[in-house]
CSV table of C-alpha atoms and ligand atoms in Angstrom, one decimal:
chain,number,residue,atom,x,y,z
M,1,UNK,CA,31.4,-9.2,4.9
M,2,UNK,CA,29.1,-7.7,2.2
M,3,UNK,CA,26.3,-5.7,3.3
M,4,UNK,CA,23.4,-5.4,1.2
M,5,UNK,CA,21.6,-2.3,0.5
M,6,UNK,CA,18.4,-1.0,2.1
M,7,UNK,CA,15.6,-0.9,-0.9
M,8,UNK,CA,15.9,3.2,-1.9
M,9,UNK,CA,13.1,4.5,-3.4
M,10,UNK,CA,12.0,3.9,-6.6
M,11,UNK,CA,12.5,7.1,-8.4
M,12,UNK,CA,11.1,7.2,-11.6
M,13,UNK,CA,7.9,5.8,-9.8
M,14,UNK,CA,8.0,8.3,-7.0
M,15,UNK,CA,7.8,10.7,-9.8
M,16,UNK,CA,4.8,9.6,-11.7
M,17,UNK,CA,3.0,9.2,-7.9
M,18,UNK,CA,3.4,12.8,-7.8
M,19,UNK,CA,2.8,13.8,-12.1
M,20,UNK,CA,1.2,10.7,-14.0
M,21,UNK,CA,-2.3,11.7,-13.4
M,22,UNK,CA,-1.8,15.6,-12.6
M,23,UNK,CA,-0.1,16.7,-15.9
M,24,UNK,CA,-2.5,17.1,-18.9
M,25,UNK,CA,0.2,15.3,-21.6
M,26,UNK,CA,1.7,12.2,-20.5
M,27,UNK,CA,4.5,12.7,-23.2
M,28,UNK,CA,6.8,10.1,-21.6
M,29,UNK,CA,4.7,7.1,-21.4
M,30,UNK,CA,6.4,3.5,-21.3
M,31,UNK,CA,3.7,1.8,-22.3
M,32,UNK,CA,1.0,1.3,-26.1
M,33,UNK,CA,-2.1,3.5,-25.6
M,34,UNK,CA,-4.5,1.0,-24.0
M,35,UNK,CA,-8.0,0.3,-25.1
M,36,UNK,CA,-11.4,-0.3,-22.5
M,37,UNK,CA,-12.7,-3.6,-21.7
M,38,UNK,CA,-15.4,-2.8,-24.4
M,39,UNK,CA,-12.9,-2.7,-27.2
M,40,UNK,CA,-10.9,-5.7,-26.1
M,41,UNK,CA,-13.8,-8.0,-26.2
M,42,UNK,CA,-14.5,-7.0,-29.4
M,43,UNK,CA,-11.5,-9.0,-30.1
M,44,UNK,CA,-13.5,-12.4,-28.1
M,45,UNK,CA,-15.4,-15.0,-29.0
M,46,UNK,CA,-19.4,-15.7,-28.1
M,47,UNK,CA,-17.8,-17.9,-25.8
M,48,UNK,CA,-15.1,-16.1,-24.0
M,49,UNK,CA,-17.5,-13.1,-23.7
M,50,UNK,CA,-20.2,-15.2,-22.1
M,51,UNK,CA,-17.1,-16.9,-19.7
M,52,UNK,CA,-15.9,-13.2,-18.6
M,53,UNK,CA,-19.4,-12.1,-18.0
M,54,UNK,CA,-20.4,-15.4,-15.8
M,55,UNK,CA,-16.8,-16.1,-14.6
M,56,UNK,CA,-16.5,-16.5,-10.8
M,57,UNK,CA,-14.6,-14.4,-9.0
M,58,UNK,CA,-12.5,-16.7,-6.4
M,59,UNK,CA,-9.0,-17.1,-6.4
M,60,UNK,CA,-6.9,-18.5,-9.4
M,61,UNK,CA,-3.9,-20.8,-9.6
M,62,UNK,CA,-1.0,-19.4,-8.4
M,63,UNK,CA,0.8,-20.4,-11.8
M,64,UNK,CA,-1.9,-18.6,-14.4
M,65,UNK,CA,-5.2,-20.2,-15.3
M,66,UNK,CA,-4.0,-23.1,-17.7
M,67,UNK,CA,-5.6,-21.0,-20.7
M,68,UNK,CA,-3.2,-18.3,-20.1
M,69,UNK,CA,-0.5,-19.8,-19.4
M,70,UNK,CA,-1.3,-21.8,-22.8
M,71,UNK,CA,-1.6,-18.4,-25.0
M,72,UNK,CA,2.0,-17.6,-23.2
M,73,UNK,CA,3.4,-20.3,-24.5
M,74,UNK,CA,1.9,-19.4,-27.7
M,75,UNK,CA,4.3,-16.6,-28.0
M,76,UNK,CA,7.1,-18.9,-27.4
M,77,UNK,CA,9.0,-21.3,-29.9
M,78,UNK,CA,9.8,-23.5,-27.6
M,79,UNK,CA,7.9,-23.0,-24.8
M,80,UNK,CA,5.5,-24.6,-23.3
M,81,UNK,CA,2.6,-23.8,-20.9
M,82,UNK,CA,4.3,-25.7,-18.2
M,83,UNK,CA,7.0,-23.5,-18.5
M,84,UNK,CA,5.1,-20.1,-17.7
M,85,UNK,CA,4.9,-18.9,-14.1
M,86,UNK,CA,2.2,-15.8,-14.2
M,87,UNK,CA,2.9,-12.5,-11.5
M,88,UNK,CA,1.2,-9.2,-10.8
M,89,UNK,CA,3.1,-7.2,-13.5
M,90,UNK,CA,6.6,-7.2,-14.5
M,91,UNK,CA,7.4,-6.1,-11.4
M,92,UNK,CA,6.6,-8.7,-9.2
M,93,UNK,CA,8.5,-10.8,-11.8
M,94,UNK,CA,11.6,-9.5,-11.4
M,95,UNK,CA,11.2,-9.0,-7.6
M,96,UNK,CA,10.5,-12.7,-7.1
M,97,UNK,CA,13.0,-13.6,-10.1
M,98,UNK,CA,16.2,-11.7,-7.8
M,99,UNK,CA,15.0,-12.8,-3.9
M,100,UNK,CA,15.4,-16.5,-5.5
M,101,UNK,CA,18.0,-16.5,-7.6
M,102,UNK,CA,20.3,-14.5,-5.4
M,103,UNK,CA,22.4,-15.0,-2.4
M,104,UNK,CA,24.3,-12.8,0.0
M,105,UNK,CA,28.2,-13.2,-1.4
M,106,UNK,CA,26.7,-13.7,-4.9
M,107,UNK,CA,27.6,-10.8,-7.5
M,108,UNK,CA,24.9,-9.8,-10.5
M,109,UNK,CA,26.1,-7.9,-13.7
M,110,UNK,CA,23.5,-5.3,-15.2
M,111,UNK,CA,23.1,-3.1,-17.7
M,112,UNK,CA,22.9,0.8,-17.1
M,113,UNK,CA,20.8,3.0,-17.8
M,114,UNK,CA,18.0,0.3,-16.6
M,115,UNK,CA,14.7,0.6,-15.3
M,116,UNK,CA,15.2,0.7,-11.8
M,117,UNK,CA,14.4,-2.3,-9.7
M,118,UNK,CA,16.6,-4.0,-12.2
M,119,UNK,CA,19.3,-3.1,-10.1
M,120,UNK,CA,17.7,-1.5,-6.6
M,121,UNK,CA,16.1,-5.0,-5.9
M,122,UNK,CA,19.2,-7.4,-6.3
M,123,UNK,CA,21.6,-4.6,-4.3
M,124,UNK,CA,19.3,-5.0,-1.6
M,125,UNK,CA,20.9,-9.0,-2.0
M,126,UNK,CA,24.5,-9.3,-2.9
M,127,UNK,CA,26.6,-7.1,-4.7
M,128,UNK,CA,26.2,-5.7,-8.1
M,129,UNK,CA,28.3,-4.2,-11.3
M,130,UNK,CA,26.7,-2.0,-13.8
M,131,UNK,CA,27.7,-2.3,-17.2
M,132,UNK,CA,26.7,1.2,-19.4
M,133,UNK,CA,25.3,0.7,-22.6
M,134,UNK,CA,27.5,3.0,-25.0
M,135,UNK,CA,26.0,6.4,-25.4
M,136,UNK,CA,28.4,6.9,-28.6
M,137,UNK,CA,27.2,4.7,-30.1
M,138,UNK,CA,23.4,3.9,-30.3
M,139,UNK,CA,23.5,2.9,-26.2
M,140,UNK,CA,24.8,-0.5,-27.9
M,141,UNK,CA,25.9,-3.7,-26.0
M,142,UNK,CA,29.2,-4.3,-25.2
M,143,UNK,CA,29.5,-7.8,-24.4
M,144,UNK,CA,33.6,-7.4,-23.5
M,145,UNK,CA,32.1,-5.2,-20.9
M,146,UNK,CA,30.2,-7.6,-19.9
M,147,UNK,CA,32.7,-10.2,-19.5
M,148,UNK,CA,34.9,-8.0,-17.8
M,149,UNK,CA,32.4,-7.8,-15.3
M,150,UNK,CA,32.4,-11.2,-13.9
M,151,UNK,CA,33.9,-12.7,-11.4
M,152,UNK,CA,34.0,-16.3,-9.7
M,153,UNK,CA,31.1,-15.2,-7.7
M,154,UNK,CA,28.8,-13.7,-10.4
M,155,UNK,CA,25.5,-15.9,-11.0
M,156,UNK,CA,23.2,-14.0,-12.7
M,157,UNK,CA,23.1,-11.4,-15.9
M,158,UNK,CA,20.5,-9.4,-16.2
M,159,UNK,CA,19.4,-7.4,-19.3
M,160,UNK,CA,16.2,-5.4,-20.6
M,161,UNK,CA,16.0,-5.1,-24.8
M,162,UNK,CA,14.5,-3.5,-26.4
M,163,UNK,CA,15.5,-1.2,-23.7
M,164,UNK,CA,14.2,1.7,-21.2
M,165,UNK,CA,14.9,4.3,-21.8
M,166,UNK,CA,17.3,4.4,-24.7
M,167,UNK,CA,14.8,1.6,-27.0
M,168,UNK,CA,18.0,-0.1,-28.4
M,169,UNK,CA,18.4,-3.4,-29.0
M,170,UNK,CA,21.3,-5.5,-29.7
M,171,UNK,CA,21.8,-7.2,-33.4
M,172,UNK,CA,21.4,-11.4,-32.7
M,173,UNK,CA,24.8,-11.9,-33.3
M,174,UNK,CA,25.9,-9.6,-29.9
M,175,UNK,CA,23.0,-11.9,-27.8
M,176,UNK,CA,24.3,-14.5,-29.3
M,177,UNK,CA,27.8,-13.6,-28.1
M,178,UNK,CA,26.2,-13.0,-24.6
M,179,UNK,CA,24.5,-16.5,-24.7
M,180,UNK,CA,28.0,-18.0,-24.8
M,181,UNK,CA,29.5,-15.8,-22.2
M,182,UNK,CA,26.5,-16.7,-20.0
M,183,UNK,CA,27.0,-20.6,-20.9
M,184,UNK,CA,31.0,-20.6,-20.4
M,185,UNK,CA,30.3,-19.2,-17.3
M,186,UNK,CA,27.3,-21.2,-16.0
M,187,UNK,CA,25.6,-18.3,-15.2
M,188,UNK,CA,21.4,-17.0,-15.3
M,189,UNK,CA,20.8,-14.7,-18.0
M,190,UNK,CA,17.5,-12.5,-16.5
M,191,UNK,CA,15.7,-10.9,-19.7
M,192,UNK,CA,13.5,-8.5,-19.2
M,193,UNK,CA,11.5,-8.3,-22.6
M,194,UNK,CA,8.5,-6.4,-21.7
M,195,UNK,CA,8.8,-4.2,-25.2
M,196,UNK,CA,9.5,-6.8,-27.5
M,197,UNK,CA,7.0,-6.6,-30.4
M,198,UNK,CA,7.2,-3.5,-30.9
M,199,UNK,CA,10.4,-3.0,-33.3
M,200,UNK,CA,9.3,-0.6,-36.2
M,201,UNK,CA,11.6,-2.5,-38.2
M,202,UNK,CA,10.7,-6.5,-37.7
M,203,UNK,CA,14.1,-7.7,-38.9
M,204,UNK,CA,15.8,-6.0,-35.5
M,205,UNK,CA,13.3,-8.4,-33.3
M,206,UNK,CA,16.0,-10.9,-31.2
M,207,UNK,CA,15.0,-14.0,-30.0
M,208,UNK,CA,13.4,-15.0,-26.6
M,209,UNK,CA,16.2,-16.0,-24.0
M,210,UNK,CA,14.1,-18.6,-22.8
M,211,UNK,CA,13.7,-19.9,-26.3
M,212,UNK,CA,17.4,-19.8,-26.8
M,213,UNK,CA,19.5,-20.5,-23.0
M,214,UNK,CA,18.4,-23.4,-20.9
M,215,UNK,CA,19.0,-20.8,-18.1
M,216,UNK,CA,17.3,-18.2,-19.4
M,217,UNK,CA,14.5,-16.2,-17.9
M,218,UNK,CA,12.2,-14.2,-20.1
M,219,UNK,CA,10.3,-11.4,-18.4
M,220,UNK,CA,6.9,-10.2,-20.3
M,221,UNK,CA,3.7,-8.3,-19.6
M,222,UNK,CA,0.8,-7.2,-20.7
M,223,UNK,CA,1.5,-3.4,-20.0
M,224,UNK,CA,3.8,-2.7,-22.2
M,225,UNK,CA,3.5,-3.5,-25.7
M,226,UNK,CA,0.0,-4.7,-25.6
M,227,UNK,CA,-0.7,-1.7,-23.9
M,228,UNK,CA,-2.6,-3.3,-21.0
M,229,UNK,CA,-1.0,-2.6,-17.6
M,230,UNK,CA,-4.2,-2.3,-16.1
M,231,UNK,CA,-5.1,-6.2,-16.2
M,232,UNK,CA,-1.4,-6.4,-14.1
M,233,UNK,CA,-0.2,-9.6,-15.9
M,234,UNK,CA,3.3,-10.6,-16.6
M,235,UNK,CA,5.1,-13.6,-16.8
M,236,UNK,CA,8.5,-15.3,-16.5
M,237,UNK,CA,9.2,-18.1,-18.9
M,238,UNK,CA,11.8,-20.4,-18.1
M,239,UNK,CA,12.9,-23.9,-19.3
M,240,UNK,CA,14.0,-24.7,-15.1
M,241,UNK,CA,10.7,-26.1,-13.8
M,242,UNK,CA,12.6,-26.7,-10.4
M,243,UNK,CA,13.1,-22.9,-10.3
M,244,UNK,CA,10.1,-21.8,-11.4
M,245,UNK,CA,8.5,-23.9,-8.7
M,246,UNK,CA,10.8,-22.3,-6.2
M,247,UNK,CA,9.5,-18.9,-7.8
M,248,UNK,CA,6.0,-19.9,-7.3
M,249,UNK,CA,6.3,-20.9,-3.7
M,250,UNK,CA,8.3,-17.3,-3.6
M,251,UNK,CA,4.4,-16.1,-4.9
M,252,UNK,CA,2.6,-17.1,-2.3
M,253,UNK,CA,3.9,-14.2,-0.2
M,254,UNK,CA,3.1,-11.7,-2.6
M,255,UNK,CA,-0.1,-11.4,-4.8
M,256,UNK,CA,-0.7,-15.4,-4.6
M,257,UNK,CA,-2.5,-15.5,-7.8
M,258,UNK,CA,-3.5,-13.2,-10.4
M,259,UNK,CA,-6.8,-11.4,-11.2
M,260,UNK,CA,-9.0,-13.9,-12.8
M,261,UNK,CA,-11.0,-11.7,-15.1
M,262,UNK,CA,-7.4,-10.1,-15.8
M,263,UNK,CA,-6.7,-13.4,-17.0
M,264,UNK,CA,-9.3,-13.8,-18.9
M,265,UNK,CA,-8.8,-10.8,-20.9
M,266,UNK,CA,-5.3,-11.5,-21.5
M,267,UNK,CA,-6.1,-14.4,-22.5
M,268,UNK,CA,-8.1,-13.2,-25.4
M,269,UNK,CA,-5.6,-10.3,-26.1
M,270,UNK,CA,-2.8,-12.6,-27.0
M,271,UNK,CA,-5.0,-14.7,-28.8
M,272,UNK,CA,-4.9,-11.2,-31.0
M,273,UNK,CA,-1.7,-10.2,-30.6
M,274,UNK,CA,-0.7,-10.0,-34.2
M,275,UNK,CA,-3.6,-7.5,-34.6
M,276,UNK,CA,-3.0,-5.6,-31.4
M,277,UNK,CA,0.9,-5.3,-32.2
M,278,UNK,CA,0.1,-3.8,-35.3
M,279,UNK,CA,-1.9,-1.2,-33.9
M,280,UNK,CA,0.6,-0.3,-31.5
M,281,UNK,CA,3.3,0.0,-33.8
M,282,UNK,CA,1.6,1.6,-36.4
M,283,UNK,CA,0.9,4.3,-34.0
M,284,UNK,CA,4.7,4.7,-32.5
M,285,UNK,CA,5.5,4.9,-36.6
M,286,UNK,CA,3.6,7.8,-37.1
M,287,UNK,CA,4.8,9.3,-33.5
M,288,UNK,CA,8.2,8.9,-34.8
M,289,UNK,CA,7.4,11.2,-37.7
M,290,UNK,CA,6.2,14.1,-35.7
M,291,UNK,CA,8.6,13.9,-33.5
M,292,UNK,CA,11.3,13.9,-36.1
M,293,UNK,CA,9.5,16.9,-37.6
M,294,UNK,CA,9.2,18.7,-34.1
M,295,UNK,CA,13.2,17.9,-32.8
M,296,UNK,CA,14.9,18.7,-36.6
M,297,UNK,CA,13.0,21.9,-36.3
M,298,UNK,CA,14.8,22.6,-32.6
M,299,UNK,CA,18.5,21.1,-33.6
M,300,UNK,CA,20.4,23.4,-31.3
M,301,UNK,CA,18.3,22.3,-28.5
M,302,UNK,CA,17.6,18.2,-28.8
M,303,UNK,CA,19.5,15.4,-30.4
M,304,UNK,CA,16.9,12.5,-31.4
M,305,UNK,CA,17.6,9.1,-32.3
M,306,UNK,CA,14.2,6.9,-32.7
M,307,UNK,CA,13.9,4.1,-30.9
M,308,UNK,CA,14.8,0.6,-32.2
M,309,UNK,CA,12.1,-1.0,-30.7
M,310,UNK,CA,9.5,-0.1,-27.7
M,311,UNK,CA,7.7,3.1,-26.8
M,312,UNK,CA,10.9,5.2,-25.2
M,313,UNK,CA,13.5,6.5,-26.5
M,314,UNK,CA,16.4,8.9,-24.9
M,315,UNK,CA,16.6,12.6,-26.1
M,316,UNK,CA,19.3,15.1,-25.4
M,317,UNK,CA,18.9,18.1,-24.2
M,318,UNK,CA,21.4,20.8,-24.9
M,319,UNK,CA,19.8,24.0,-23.2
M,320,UNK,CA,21.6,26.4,-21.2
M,321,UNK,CA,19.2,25.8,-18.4
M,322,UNK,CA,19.4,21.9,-18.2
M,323,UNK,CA,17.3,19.3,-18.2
M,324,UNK,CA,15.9,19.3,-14.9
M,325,UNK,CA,14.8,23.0,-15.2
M,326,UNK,CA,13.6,22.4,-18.3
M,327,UNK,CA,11.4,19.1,-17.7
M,328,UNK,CA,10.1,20.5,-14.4
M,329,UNK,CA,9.0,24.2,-16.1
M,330,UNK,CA,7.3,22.1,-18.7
M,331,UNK,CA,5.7,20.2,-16.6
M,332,UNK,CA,4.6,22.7,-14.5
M,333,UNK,CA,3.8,25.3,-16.8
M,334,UNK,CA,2.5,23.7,-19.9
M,335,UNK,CA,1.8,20.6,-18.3
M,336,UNK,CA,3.8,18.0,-20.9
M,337,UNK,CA,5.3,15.6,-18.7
M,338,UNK,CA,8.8,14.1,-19.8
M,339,UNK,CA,11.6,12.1,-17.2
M,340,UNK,CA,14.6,13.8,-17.1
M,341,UNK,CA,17.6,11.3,-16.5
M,342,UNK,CA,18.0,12.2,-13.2
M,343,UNK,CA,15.5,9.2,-12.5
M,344,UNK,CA,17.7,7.2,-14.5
M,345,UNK,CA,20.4,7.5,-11.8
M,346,UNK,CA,22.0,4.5,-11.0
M,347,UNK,CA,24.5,3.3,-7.9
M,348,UNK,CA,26.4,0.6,-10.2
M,349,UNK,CA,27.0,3.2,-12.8
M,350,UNK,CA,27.5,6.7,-14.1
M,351,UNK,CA,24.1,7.7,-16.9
M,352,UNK,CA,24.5,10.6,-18.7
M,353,UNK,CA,22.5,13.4,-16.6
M,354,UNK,CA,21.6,15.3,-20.2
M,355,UNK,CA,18.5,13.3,-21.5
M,356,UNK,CA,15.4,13.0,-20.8
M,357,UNK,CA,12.8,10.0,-21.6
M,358,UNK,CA,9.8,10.5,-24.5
M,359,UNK,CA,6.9,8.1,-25.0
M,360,UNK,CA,6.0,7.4,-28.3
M,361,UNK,CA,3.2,5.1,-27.7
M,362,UNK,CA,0.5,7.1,-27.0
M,363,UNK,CA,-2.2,9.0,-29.2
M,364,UNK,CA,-1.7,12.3,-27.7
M,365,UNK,CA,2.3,12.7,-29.1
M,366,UNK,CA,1.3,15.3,-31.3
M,367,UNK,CA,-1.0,17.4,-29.2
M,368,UNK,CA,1.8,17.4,-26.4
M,369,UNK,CA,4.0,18.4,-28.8
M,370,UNK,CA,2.3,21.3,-30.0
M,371,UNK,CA,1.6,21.9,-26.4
M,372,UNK,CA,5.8,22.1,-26.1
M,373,UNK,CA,6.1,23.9,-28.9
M,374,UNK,CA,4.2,26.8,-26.9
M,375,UNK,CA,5.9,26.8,-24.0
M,376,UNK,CA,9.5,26.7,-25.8
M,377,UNK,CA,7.8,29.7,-27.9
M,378,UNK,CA,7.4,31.7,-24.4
M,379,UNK,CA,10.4,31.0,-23.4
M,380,UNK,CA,11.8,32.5,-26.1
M,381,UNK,CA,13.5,29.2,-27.1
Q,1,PLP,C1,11.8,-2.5,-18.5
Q,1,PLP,C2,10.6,-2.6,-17.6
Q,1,PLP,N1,10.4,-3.7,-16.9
Q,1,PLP,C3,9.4,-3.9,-16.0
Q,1,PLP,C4,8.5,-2.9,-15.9
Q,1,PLP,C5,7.3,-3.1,-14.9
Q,1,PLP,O1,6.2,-3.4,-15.6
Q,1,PLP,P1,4.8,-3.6,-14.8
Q,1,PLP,O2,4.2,-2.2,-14.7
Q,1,PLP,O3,3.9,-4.3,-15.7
Q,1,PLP,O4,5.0,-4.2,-13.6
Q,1,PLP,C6,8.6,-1.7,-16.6
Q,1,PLP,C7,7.6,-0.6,-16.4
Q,1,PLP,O5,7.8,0.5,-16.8
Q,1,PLP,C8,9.7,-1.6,-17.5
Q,1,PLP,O6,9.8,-0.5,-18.2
């Protein structure tokens, strides 16, 4: 009989309960430096300022106000609004996403490292393989792996590109490799695309699965690369209506609907995406080049790759002291907060226990360098 897993804790999270809003430099941030409500609406029309000021405040429908769910499908090539199932975040995406596509007896393949409840939440299900992204070269995808992986039981794939914490992505001909494995095989390909968007080089962007795989789920949010995980709005679009339906009755335990002036502002962020993407990768370019600056002048310390796309990447550390003493004297003592991998721990899968995760997204990269830069100084390092 297989026994699934009590939910363990969440341990990245459980982390930035106890540092997010303690430690002066957030230098490990997942998502684009957000904006106030003030400088979003300067992005509305007369209209949609005078709707979010006189908008009423009951519930919404459980599937996204039709607007939304319209400027979703707006991101899409083939994608329509009907296709878009709205949640509280990406999280409640992917919790919803696993308790209904998974059984006790199935078996789920996912990539390692992941962000956590890509795995912890299906484990709690069925069983589940980890397939590691290879550290040697660039964290890229194997697909072999990946087929190696399944067996007659496996239903579901799930993957997360450009990816936390390492920011790779795969080139389009790997996906599409995947895609075939995933057809051959019958099975769901989950996508978790919450940093998509923000590829400093435009020609890595890969498709949308649920553009390209008739059982493909997208995963998206505002947090991430819109920088807005304060309105709590993410989305799963999928080409099933039959599951998405089974998703939404799934909803109606959890949040039921979303915030409707969250909606309303998302809705006139996406409306400006192109502009708001820009921002947010201009700013992870010019990130990239201090940090470049700040790791070549510490070589015998850090090995730094920048990400492919997103706002994380994975550094290495290569101190005598480790990682974990490292990222928890920094935090304490100069305050710059970073993840070491430890959080990154998986049960499918051994992740290299060296690393820990930066944030590139935010406008305070520099200062926190500087402000690591110090400590290292009085270490003598
Ligand atoms: C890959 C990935 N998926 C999902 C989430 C959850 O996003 P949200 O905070 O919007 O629920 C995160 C948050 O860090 C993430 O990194």
């Amino acid at each position: 009989m297989i026994v699934a897993k009590p939910m363990r804790d969440f341990a990245l999270e459980v982390h930035f309960s106890k540092w997010e809003f303690k430690a002066r430099y957030n230098l490990t941030g997942s998502d684009a430096e957000s904006m106030t409500i003030s400088k979003l609406l300067a992005f509305a029309t007369d209209d949609e300022r005078s709707a979010f000021e006189n908008l009423h405040l009951g519930y919404t429908e459980t599937f996204g106000s039709p607007a939304l769910r319209e400027a979703i499908a707006g991101t899409y090539d083939t994608i329509g609004a009907e296709d878009v199932l709205c949640f509280a975040g990406a999280g409640e995406g992917i919790f919803v996403a696993m308790q209904v596509l998974l059984r006790a007896g199935d078996h789920a393949v996912v990539i390692t490292p992941n962000y956590q409840s890509a795995e912890t939440v299906p484990l709690t299900i069925c069983e589940v393989s980890g397939v590691a992204l290879d550290e040697s070269n660039g964290w890229s995808l194997d697909v072999d792996r990946i087929g190696a992986a399944i067996r007659p039981s496996t239903r579901l794939v799930s993957i997360n590109f450009p990816n936390n914490p390492t920011g790779a992505i795969p080139t389009q001909e790997t996906m599409n490799a995947l895609l075939d494995l995933c057809r051959e095989n019958d099975l769901w390909l989950f996508s978790d695309e919450v940093y998509r968007g923000l590829e400093t080089d435009p020609s890595r962007r890969v498709q949308q699965i649920a553009d390209s795989y008739e059982k493909g789920l997208s995963l998206n949010v505002m947090s991430k690369a819109y920088g807005l995980p304060g309105l709590r709005i993410g989305w799963i679009a999928c080409r099933d209506r039959e599951l998405l339906a089974r998703m939404e009755r799934y909803k109606h335990y959890l949040s039921i609907c979303n915030s409707g002036p969250s909606e309303l502002l998302a809705t006139i962020a996406l409306k400006s995406r192109k502009a708001i993407l820009e921002r947010n990768v201009a700013l992870i370019r010019k990130n990239i080049v201090a940090a470049r600056h700040f790791f070549d002048a510490h070589r015998d310390l850090f090995e730094f790759e920048a990400p492919d796309g997103g706002c994380v990447c994975f550094v290495k550390y290569k101190g005598a002291d480790g990682v974990e003493e490292f990222t928890r004297r920094l935090v304490e003592e100069a305050g710059v907060l970073l993840l070491p991998s430890s959080l990154y721990r998986s049960e499918v899968g051994d992740v290299p226990q060296d690393y820990f995760r930066l944030g590139l997204g935010r406008t305070l990269v520099s200062q926190a360098l500087n402000a690591m830069q110090n400590f290292m100084r009085k270490s003598g390092q």
